[in-house]
mmCIF file of C-alpha atoms in Angstrom:
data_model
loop_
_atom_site.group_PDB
_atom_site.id
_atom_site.type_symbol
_atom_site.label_atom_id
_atom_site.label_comp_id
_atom_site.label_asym_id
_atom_site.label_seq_id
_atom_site.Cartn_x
_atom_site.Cartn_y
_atom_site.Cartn_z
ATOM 1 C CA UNK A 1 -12.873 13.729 -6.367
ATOM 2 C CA UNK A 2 -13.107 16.525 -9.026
ATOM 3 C CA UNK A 3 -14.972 18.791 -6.628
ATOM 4 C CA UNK A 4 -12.691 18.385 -3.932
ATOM 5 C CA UNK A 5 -10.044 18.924 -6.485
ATOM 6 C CA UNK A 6 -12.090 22.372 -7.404
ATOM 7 C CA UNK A 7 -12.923 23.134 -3.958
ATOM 8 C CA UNK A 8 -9.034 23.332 -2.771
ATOM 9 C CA UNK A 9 -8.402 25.517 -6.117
ATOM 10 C CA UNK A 10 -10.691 28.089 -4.793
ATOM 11 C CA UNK A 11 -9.451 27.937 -1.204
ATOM 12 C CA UNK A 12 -5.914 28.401 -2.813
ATOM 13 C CA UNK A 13 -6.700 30.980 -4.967
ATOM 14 C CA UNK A 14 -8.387 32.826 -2.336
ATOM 15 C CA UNK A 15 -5.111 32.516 0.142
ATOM 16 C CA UNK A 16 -2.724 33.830 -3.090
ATOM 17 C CA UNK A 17 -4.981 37.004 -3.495
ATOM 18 C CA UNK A 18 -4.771 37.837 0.039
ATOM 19 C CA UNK A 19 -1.062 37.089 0.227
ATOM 20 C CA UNK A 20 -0.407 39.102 -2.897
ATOM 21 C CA UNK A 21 -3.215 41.714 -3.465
ATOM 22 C CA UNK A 22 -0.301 42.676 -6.840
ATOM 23 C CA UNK A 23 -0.101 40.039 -8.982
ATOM 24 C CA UNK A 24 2.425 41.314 -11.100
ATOM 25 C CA UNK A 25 3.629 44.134 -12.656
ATOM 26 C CA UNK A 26 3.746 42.803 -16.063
ATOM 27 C CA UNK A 27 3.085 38.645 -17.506
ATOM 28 C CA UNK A 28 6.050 38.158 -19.851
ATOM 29 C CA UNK A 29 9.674 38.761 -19.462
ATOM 30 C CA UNK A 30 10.860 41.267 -21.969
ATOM 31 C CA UNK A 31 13.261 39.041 -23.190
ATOM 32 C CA UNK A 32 10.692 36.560 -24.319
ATOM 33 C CA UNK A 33 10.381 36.285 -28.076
ATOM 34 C CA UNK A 34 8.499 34.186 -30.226
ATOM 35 C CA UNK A 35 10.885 32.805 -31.714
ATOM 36 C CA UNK A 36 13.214 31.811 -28.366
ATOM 37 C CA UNK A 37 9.911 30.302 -27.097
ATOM 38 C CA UNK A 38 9.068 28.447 -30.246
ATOM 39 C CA UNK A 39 12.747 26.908 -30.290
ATOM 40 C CA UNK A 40 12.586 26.066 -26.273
ATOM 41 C CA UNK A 41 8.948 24.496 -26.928
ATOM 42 C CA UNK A 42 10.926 22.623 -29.496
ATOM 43 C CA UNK A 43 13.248 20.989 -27.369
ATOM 44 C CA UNK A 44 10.875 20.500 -24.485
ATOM 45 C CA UNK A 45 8.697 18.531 -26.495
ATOM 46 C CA UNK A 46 11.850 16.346 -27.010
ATOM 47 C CA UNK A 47 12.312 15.027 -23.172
ATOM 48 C CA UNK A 48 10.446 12.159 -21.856
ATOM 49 C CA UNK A 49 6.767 12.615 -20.515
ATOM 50 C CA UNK A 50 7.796 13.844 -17.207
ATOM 51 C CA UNK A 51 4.959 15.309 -14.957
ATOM 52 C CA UNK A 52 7.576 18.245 -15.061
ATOM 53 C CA UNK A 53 8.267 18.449 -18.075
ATOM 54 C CA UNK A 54 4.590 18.296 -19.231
ATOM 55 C CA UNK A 55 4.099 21.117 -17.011
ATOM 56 C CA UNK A 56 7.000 23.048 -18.449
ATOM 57 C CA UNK A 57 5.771 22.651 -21.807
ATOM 58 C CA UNK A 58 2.184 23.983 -20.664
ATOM 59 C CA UNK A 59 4.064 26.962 -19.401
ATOM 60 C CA UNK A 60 5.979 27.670 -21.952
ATOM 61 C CA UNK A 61 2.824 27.688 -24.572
ATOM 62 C CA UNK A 62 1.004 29.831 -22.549
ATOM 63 C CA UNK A 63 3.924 32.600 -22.953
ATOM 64 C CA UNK A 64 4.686 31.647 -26.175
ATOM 65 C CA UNK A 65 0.557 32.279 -27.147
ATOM 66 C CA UNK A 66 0.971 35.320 -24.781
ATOM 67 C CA UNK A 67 3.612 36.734 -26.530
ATOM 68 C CA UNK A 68 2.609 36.581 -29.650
ATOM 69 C CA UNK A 69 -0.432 38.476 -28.717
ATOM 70 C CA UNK A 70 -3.043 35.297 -28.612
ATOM 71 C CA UNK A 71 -4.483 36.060 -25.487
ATOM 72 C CA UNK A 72 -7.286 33.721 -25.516
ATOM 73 C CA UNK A 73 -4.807 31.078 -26.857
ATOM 74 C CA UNK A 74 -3.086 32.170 -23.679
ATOM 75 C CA UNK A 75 -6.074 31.323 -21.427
ATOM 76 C CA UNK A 76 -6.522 28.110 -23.447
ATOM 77 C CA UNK A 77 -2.926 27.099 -22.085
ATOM 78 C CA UNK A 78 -3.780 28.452 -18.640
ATOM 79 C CA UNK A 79 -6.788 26.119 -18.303
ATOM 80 C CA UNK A 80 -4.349 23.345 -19.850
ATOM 81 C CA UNK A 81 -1.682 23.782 -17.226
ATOM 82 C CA UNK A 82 -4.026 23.615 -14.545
ATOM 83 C CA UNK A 83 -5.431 20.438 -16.029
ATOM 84 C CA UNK A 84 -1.700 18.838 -15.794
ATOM 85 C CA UNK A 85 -1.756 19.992 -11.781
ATOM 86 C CA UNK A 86 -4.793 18.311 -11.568
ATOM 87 C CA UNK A 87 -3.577 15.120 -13.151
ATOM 88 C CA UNK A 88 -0.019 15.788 -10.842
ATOM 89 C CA UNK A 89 -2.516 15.970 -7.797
ATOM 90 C CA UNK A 90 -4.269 12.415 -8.999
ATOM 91 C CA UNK A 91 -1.026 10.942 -9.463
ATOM 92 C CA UNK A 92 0.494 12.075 -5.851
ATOM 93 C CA UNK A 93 -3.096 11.307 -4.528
ATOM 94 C CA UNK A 94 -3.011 7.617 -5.993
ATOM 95 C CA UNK A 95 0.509 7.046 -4.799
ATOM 96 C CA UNK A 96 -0.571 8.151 -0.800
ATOM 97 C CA UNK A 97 -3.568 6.252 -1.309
ATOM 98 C CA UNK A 98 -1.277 2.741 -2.666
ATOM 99 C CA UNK A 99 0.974 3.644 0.282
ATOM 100 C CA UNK A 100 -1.733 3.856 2.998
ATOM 101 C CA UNK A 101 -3.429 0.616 1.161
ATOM 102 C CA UNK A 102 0.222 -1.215 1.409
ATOM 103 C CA UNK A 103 0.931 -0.243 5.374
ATOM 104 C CA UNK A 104 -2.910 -1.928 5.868
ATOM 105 C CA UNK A 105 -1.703 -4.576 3.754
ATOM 106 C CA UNK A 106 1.491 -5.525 5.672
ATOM 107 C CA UNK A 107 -0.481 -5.152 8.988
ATOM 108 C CA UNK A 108 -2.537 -7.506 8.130
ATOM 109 C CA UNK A 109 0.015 -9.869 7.047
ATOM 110 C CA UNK A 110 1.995 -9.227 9.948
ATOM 111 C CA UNK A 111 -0.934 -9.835 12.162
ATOM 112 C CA UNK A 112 -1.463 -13.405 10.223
ATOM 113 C CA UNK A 113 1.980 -14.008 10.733
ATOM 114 C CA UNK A 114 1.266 -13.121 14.350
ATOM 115 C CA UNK A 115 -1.849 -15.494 14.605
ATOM 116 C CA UNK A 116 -0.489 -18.179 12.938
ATOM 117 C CA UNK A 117 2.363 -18.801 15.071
ATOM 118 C CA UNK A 118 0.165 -19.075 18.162
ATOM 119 C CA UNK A 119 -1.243 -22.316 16.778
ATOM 120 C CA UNK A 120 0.417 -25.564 17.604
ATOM 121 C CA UNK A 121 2.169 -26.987 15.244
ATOM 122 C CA UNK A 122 2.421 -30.682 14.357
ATOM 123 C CA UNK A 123 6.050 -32.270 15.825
ATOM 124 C CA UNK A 124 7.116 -35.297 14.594
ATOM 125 C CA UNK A 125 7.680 -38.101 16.988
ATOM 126 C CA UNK A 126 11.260 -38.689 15.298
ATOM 127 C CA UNK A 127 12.103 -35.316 16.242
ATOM 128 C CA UNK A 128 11.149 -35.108 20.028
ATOM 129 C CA UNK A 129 8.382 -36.066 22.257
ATOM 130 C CA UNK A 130 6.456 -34.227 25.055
ATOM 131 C CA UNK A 131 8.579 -32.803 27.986
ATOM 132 C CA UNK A 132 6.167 -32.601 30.217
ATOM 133 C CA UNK A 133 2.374 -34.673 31.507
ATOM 134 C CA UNK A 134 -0.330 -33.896 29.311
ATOM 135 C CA UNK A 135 -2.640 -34.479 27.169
ATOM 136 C CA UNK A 136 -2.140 -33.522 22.899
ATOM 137 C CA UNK A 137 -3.646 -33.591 19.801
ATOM 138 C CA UNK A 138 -2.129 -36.928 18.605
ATOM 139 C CA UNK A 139 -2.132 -38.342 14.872
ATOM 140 C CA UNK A 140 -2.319 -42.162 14.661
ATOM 141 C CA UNK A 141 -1.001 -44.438 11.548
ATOM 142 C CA UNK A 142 -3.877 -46.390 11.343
ATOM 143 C CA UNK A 143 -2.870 -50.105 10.350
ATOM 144 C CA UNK A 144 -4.804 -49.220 7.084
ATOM 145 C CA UNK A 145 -2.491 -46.301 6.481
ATOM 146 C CA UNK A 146 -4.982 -43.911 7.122
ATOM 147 C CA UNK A 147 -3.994 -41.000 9.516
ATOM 148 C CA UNK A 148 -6.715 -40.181 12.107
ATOM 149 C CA UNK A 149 -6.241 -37.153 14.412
ATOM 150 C CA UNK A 150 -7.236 -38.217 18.067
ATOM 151 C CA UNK A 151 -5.953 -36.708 22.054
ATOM 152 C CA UNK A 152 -3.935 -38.672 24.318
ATOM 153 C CA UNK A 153 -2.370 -37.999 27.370
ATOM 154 C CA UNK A 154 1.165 -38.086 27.833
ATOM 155 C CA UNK A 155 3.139 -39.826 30.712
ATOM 156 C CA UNK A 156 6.934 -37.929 31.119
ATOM 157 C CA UNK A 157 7.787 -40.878 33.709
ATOM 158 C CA UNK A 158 7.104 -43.610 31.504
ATOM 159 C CA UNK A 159 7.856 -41.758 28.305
ATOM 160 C CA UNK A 160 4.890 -42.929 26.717
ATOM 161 C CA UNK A 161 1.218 -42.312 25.766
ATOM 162 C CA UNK A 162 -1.606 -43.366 28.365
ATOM 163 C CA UNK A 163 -4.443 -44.071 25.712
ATOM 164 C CA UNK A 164 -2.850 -45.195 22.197
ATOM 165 C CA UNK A 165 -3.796 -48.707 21.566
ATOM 166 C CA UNK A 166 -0.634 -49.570 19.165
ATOM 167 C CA UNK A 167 1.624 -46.553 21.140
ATOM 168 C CA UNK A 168 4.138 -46.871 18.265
ATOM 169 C CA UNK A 169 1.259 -45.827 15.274
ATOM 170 C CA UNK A 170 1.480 -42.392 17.395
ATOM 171 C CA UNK A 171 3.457 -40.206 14.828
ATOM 172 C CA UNK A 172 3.438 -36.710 15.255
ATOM 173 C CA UNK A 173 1.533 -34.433 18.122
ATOM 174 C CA UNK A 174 0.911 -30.847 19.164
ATOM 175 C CA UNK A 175 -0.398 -28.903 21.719
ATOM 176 C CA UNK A 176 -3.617 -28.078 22.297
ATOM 177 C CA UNK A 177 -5.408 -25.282 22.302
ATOM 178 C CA UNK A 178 -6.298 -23.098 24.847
ATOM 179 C CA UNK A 179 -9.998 -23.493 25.699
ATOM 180 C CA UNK A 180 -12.223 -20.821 24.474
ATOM 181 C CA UNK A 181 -14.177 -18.285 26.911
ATOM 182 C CA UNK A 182 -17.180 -17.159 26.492
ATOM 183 C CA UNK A 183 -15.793 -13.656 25.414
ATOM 184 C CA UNK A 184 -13.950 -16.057 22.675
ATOM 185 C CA UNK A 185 -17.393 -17.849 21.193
ATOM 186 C CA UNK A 186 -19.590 -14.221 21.277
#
């Protein structure tokens, strides 16, 4: 990731030198003191741990080293703020990436949400029966109190099922499902 990171810096750098062959005219505002930079640091190192304000502070030591003629202190900053844009493009990087991973995330839920309400679900005799001929996945009250899943056909006419020994152990049912193809099983 660092590379990438690296390789992106160069591109970029590249694209600024073309777009502004002049840099600058000069690196510090002549109003910058020591002193005014030292007391701004001082506050800035106050606020909370802001990516910003991290960055701010790296700026500000770089002119503050600048300006009181440190110039490889200077650099040292430089390579310091560019190490807090790295971090800031991490950070961004991680959030797009947690973002991306939590629209997968809620497809696939969605899509399980999807699924799952294309199976049958159980329906309790008490509640309602069959509307119409067919046969069902049945579930018998066995006279042991066992439940045992079984198929039965159901009769609309005579409101009742075709196959079930003791018809009123029948106590829930549900639809089947659809038979697979051969598409389905490969």
């Amino acid at each position: 990731m660092k590379e990438e990171i690296i390789k992106r810096i160069i591109e970029h750098h590249a694209h600024a030198c073309e777009k502004h062959p002049v840099f600058c005219k000069g690196f510090a505002n002549e109003r910058m003191s020591a002193e005014n930079l030292e007391q701004t640091l001082f506050f800035a190192r106050k606020l909370s741990p802001t990516a910003a304000n991290i960055l701010n502070e790296e700026y500000l030591e770089i002119f503050e080293a600048y300006v009181k003629g440190d110039k490889e202190h200077a650099i040292d900053e430089c390579y310091d703020a560019i190490a807090v844009l790295v971090r800031m493009v991490e950070f961004i990087e991680g959030e797009i990436n947690k973002d991306k991973a939590d629209k997968v995330m809620d497809a696939m839920e969605a899509r399980i949400k999807e699924l799952e309400s294309q199976l049958p679900k159980w329906i309790s005799v008490k509640d309602r029966l069959p509307c119409e001929d067919g046969e069902y996945q049945v579930v018998y009250k066995h006279k042991n109190g066992a439940m045992v899943a079984s198929f039965d056909e159901w009769d609309n006419d005579c409101q009742d099922w075709m196959n079930a020994t003791d018809r009123a152990s029948v106590v829930a049912w549900a639809e089947l499902l659809p038979t697979p193809t051969t598409e389905d099983l490969k």
